[in-house]
PDB file of C-alpha atoms and ligand atoms in Angstrom:
ATOM      1  CA  MET F   1    -120.096-124.748  90.791  1.00 53.00           C
ATOM      2  CA  PRO F   2    -123.593-125.248  89.352  1.00 56.00           C
ATOM      3  CA  SER F   3    -124.233-128.746  88.069  1.00 92.00           C
ATOM      4  CA  PHE F   4    -125.735-129.267  84.588  1.00 97.00           C
ATOM      5  CA  VAL F   5    -127.111-131.918  82.332  1.00 97.00           C
ATOM      6  CA  VAL F   6    -126.430-132.392  78.586  1.00 98.00           C
ATOM      7  CA  ARG F   7    -129.705-133.456  76.995  1.00 97.00           C
ATOM      8  CA  PRO F   8    -129.455-135.600  73.786  1.00 98.00           C
ATOM      9  CA  ILE F   9    -132.090-135.492  71.065  1.00 97.00           C
ATOM     10  CA  SER F  10    -135.290-136.915  72.491  1.00 96.00           C
ATOM     11  CA  GLY F  11    -136.176-140.668  72.282  1.00 97.00           C
ATOM     12  CA  ASP F  12    -139.353-139.842  70.459  1.00 97.00           C
ATOM     13  CA  ILE F  13    -137.436-138.230  67.627  1.00 97.00           C
ATOM     14  CA  THR F  14    -134.678-140.868  67.389  1.00 98.00           C
ATOM     15  CA  GLN F  15    -137.210-143.701  67.390  1.00 98.00           C
ATOM     16  CA  GLN F  16    -139.147-142.145  64.546  1.00 98.00           C
ATOM     17  CA  VAL F  17    -135.973-141.576  62.562  1.00 98.00           C
ATOM     18  CA  ARG F  18    -135.029-145.261  62.960  1.00 98.00           C
ATOM     19  CA  THR F  19    -138.562-146.498  62.165  1.00 98.00           C
ATOM     20  CA  THR F  20    -139.796-144.163  59.403  1.00 98.00           C
ATOM     21  CA  ARG F  21    -136.424-143.295  57.814  1.00 98.00           C
ATOM     22  CA  ARG F  22    -137.720-139.698  57.509  1.00 98.00           C
ATOM     23  CA  SER F  23    -136.849-136.553  59.478  1.00 97.00           C
ATOM     24  CA  PRO F  24    -139.785-136.276  61.981  1.00 97.00           C
ATOM     25  CA  GLN F  25    -139.603-132.477  61.716  1.00 95.00           C
ATOM     26  CA  TYR F  26    -138.870-131.957  57.994  1.00 95.00           C
ATOM     27  CA  GLY F  27    -139.783-135.130  56.155  1.00 96.00           C
ATOM     28  CA  HIS F  28    -136.478-135.380  54.342  1.00 96.00           C
ATOM     29  CA  PRO F  29    -135.309-138.941  53.748  1.00 98.00           C
ATOM     30  CA  VAL F  30    -132.727-140.394  56.127  1.00 98.00           C
ATOM     31  CA  HIS F  31    -129.332-141.322  54.835  1.00 98.00           C
ATOM     32  CA  GLU F  32    -127.589-144.428  56.262  1.00 98.00           C
ATOM     33  CA  GLU F  33    -123.811-145.000  55.996  1.00 98.00           C
ATOM     34  CA  VAL F  34    -120.854-146.418  57.728  1.00 98.00           C
ATOM     35  CA  ALA F  35    -119.310-143.751  59.955  1.00 97.00           C
ATOM     36  CA  ARG F  36    -116.688-141.681  58.175  1.00 96.00           C
ATOM     37  CA  GLY F  37    -116.258-139.395  61.099  1.00 95.00           C
ATOM     38  CA  THR F  38    -116.539-139.590  64.953  1.00 96.00           C
ATOM     39  CA  GLY F  39    -119.887-137.687  65.061  1.00 95.00           C
ATOM     40  CA  PRO F  40    -120.901-138.046  67.884  1.00 98.00           C
ATOM     41  CA  CYS F  41    -124.185-139.911  68.049  1.00 98.00           C
ATOM     42  CA  ARG F  42    -126.863-137.399  69.268  1.00 98.00           C
ATOM     43  CA  ALA F  43    -128.620-140.119  71.265  1.00 98.00           C
ATOM     44  CA  CYS F  44    -125.928-141.778  73.354  1.00 98.00           C
ATOM     45  CA  LEU F  45    -123.536-138.814  73.006  1.00 98.00           C
ATOM     46  CA  ARG F  46    -120.616-141.130  72.150  1.00 98.00           C
ATOM     47  CA  ALA F  47    -118.111-140.899  69.320  1.00 98.00           C
ATOM     48  CA  PHE F  48    -118.712-143.233  66.351  1.00 98.00           C
ATOM     49  CA  THR F  49    -116.005-145.823  65.541  1.00 97.00           C
ATOM     50  CA  VAL F  50    -114.963-144.800  61.987  1.00 97.00           C
ATOM     51  CA  GLY F  51    -115.387-147.463  59.420  1.00 98.00           C
ATOM     52  CA  VAL F  52    -117.382-149.712  61.812  1.00 98.00           C
ATOM     53  CA  ASP F  53    -120.488-148.029  63.279  1.00 98.00           C
ATOM     54  CA  ARG F  54    -123.578-147.644  61.028  1.00 98.00           C
ATOM     55  CA  ARG F  55    -125.199-144.249  61.419  1.00 98.00           C
ATOM     56  CA  LEU F  56    -128.226-142.367  60.225  1.00 98.00           C
ATOM     57  CA  LEU F  57    -128.062-138.757  59.008  1.00 98.00           C
ATOM     58  CA  PHE F  58    -131.227-136.606  59.250  1.00 98.00           C
ATOM     59  CA  THR F  59    -132.361-133.025  59.410  1.00 97.00           C
ATOM     60  CA  TYR F  60    -133.078-131.705  62.898  1.00 97.00           C
ATOM     61  CA  SER F  61    -133.931-128.396  64.597  1.00 95.00           C
ATOM     62  CA  PRO F  62    -133.018-128.197  68.278  1.00 93.00           C
ATOM     63  CA  PHE F  63    -135.581-125.574  69.184  1.00 85.00           C
ATOM     64  CA  GLU F  64    -138.642-126.321  71.361  1.00 69.00           C
ATOM     65  CA  GLU F  65    -139.270-122.630  71.974  1.00 67.00           C
ATOM     66  CA  ALA F  66    -140.950-120.265  69.529  1.00 58.00           C
ATOM     67  CA  SER F  67    -137.866-119.083  67.870  1.00 67.00           C
ATOM     68  CA  LEU F  68    -136.090-119.158  64.517  1.00 77.00           C
ATOM     69  CA  PRO F  69    -135.579-122.788  63.775  1.00 84.00           C
ATOM     70  CA  GLN F  70    -132.012-123.772  62.984  1.00 86.00           C
ATOM     71  CA  PRO F  71    -132.276-127.038  61.020  1.00 92.00           C
ATOM     72  CA  GLY F  72    -129.126-128.915  60.375  1.00 94.00           C
ATOM     73  CA  PRO F  73    -127.666-132.366  59.739  1.00 96.00           C
ATOM     74  CA  VAL F  74    -127.166-134.688  62.747  1.00 98.00           C
ATOM     75  CA  PHE F  75    -126.139-138.359  63.167  1.00 98.00           C
ATOM     76  CA  ILE F  76    -127.407-141.094  65.393  1.00 98.00           C
ATOM     77  CA  HIS F  77    -126.499-144.765  65.597  1.00 98.00           C
ATOM     78  CA  ALA F  78    -128.530-146.719  63.050  1.00 98.00           C
ATOM     79  CA  ASP F  79    -129.476-149.327  65.657  1.00 97.00           C
ATOM     80  CA  ALA F  80    -131.026-148.421  68.988  1.00 96.00           C
ATOM     81  CA  CYS F  81    -128.429-147.243  71.586  1.00 97.00           C
ATOM     82  CA  ALA F  82    -128.747-146.231  75.193  1.00 97.00           C
ATOM     83  CA  PRO F  83    -129.621-142.527  75.325  1.00 97.00           C
ATOM     84  CA  HIS F  84    -127.213-140.429  77.391  1.00 98.00           C
ATOM     85  CA  ALA F  85    -128.338-139.646  80.964  1.00 95.00           C
ATOM     86  CA  GLY F  86    -126.772-138.316  84.019  1.00 93.00           C
ATOM     87  CA  VAL F  87    -125.337-135.054  85.411  1.00 95.00           C
ATOM     88  CA  GLY F  88    -122.208-133.403  84.209  1.00 96.00           C
ATOM     89  CA  TYR F  89    -120.197-133.534  80.957  1.00 97.00           C
ATOM     90  CA  PRO F  90    -120.712-136.793  79.032  1.00 97.00           C
ATOM     91  CA  ALA F  91    -117.565-138.949  79.010  1.00 96.00           C
ATOM     92  CA  GLY F  92    -118.423-139.990  75.505  1.00 96.00           C
ATOM     93  CA  LEU F  93    -117.820-136.452  74.194  1.00 97.00           C
ATOM     94  CA  ALA F  94    -114.281-136.139  75.721  1.00 94.00           C
ATOM     95  CA  GLN F  95    -112.505-136.259  72.293  1.00 94.00           C
ATOM     96  CA  ILE F  96    -115.049-134.154  70.441  1.00 96.00           C
ATOM     97  CA  PRO F  97    -114.197-130.439  69.869  1.00 97.00           C
ATOM     98  CA  VAL F  98    -117.143-128.303  70.878  1.00 98.00           C
ATOM     99  CA  VAL F  99    -118.443-124.756  70.835  1.00 98.00           C
ATOM    100  CA  ALA F 100    -120.905-123.464  73.460  1.00 98.00           C
ATOM    101  CA  GLN F 101    -123.764-121.167  72.193  1.00 95.00           C
ATOM    102  CA  PRO F 102    -125.515-119.618  75.249  1.00 96.00           C
ATOM    103  CA  TYR F 103    -129.144-118.424  74.857  1.00 94.00           C
ATOM    104  CA  HIS F 104    -130.444-115.716  77.212  1.00 93.00           C
ATOM    105  CA  ASP F 105    -133.796-115.238  78.934  1.00 89.00           C
ATOM    106  CA  ASP F 106    -134.586-112.234  76.795  1.00 87.00           C
ATOM    107  CA  GLY F 107    -134.203-114.218  73.492  1.00 83.00           C
ATOM    108  CA  SER F 108    -130.780-112.846  72.621  1.00 87.00           C
ATOM    109  CA  ILE F 109    -127.887-115.132  71.803  1.00 89.00           C
ATOM    110  CA  ALA F 110    -124.383-114.792  73.151  1.00 91.00           C
ATOM    111  CA  ALA F 111    -121.271-115.162  70.916  1.00 92.00           C
ATOM    112  CA  PRO F 112    -120.176-118.743  70.411  1.00 93.00           C
ATOM    113  CA  CYS F 113    -117.494-119.874  72.850  1.00 93.00           C
ATOM    114  CA  ALA F 114    -114.950-122.474  71.672  1.00 95.00           C
ATOM    115  CA  ILE F 115    -114.078-124.774  74.631  1.00 97.00           C
ATOM    116  CA  PRO F 116    -110.609-126.322  74.830  1.00 95.00           C
ATOM    117  CA  LEU F 117    -110.579-130.104  75.215  1.00 95.00           C
ATOM    118  CA  GLY F 118    -110.697-131.069  78.840  1.00 95.00           C
ATOM    119  CA  GLU F 119    -112.272-127.769  80.009  1.00 97.00           C
ATOM    120  CA  GLU F 120    -115.814-128.489  78.996  1.00 97.00           C
ATOM    121  CA  ALA F 121    -117.312-128.980  82.444  1.00 96.00           C
ATOM    122  CA  ALA F 122    -115.704-125.926  84.061  1.00 96.00           C
ATOM    123  CA  THR F 123    -116.539-123.692  81.041  1.00 97.00           C
ATOM    124  CA  LEU F 124    -120.193-124.753  80.918  1.00 97.00           C
ATOM    125  CA  ALA F 125    -120.530-124.285  84.679  1.00 96.00           C
ATOM    126  CA  THR F 126    -119.123-120.800  84.435  1.00 95.00           C
ATOM    127  CA  LEU F 127    -121.433-119.901  81.537  1.00 96.00           C
ATOM    128  CA  LEU F 128    -124.458-121.201  83.478  1.00 95.00           C
ATOM    129  CA  ALA F 129    -123.477-119.201  86.535  1.00 94.00           C
ATOM    130  CA  SER F 130    -124.767-116.169  84.735  1.00 94.00           C
ATOM    131  CA  PRO F 131    -128.446-115.692  85.580  1.00 94.00           C
ATOM    132  CA  ARG F 132    -129.109-114.390  82.080  1.00 94.00           C
ATOM    133  CA  VAL F 133    -128.271-117.726  80.472  1.00 95.00           C
ATOM    134  CA  ARG F 134    -131.326-119.892  80.035  1.00 94.00           C
ATOM    135  CA  PHE F 135    -129.706-122.833  78.226  1.00 95.00           C
ATOM    136  CA  ILE F 136    -126.708-123.538  76.053  1.00 96.00           C
ATOM    137  CA  HIS F 137    -126.421-125.400  72.775  1.00 96.00           C
ATOM    138  CA  LEU F 138    -123.339-127.482  72.204  1.00 97.00           C
ATOM    139  CA  ARG F 139    -122.135-127.639  68.600  1.00 97.00           C
ATOM    140  CA  HIS F 140    -119.313-129.392  66.924  1.00 97.00           C
ATOM    141  CA  ALA F 141    -116.412-126.931  66.676  1.00 96.00           C
ATOM    142  CA  GLU F 142    -115.468-127.968  63.139  1.00 94.00           C
ATOM    143  CA  ALA F 143    -118.728-128.978  61.494  1.00 93.00           C
ATOM    144  CA  GLY F 144    -120.967-126.524  63.457  1.00 93.00           C
ATOM    145  CA  CYS F 145    -123.732-129.103  63.858  1.00 95.00           C
ATOM    146  CA  PHE F 146    -125.891-129.347  67.011  1.00 97.00           C
ATOM    147  CA  ILE F 147    -124.748-131.919  69.600  1.00 98.00           C
ATOM    148  CA  GLY F 148    -126.911-131.341  72.660  1.00 97.00           C
ATOM    149  CA  ARG F 149    -128.653-128.943  74.929  1.00 96.00           C
ATOM    150  CA  VAL F 150    -127.187-127.949  78.273  1.00 97.00           C
ATOM    151  CA  GLU F 151    -129.388-126.995  81.118  1.00 96.00           C
ATOM    152  CA  ARG F 152    -128.919-126.562  84.874  1.00 96.00           C
ATOM    153  CA  ALA F 153    -129.485-129.826  86.699  1.00 93.00           C
ATOM    154  CA  GLY F 154    -132.979-130.053  88.096  1.00 82.00           C
ATOM    155  CA  ALA F 155    -134.248-127.360  85.703  1.00 66.00           C
TER     156      ALA F 155
HETATM  157 ZN1   ZN I 201    -125.737-143.793  69.799  1.00 63.84          ZN
END
């Protein structure tokens, strides 16, 4: 089974959001609130504690490649948190319903694949076993927002 990493939003971006209170990519003002949903935080890849954690909402596009940007709203913890690192599926996402959106080497996009809770690691490994798949975007299965980028470990 191929191993993989789930990359959170880069530390450069999250630091700028916390410092400037503007979306680094779009300039829109950042919105701060007490968490009304579990998120997750796109830096540490952990669910927010509803009614307790303070979070920042900003506009983000997950594409580094020359491609059609897909800006959307994402949340991070308002205060600095430890960015997710490590191989495999993040434990902090265990209760978050996700959809996998595979992107191919030729620029085409596969149909979104809803993943049952608890089957994330096996499903992502299976998708990455296809040599066509270059990377996968994880999105929230209900809200549709970007969560993280899945790549083969060592890529
Ligand atoms: Zn966080």
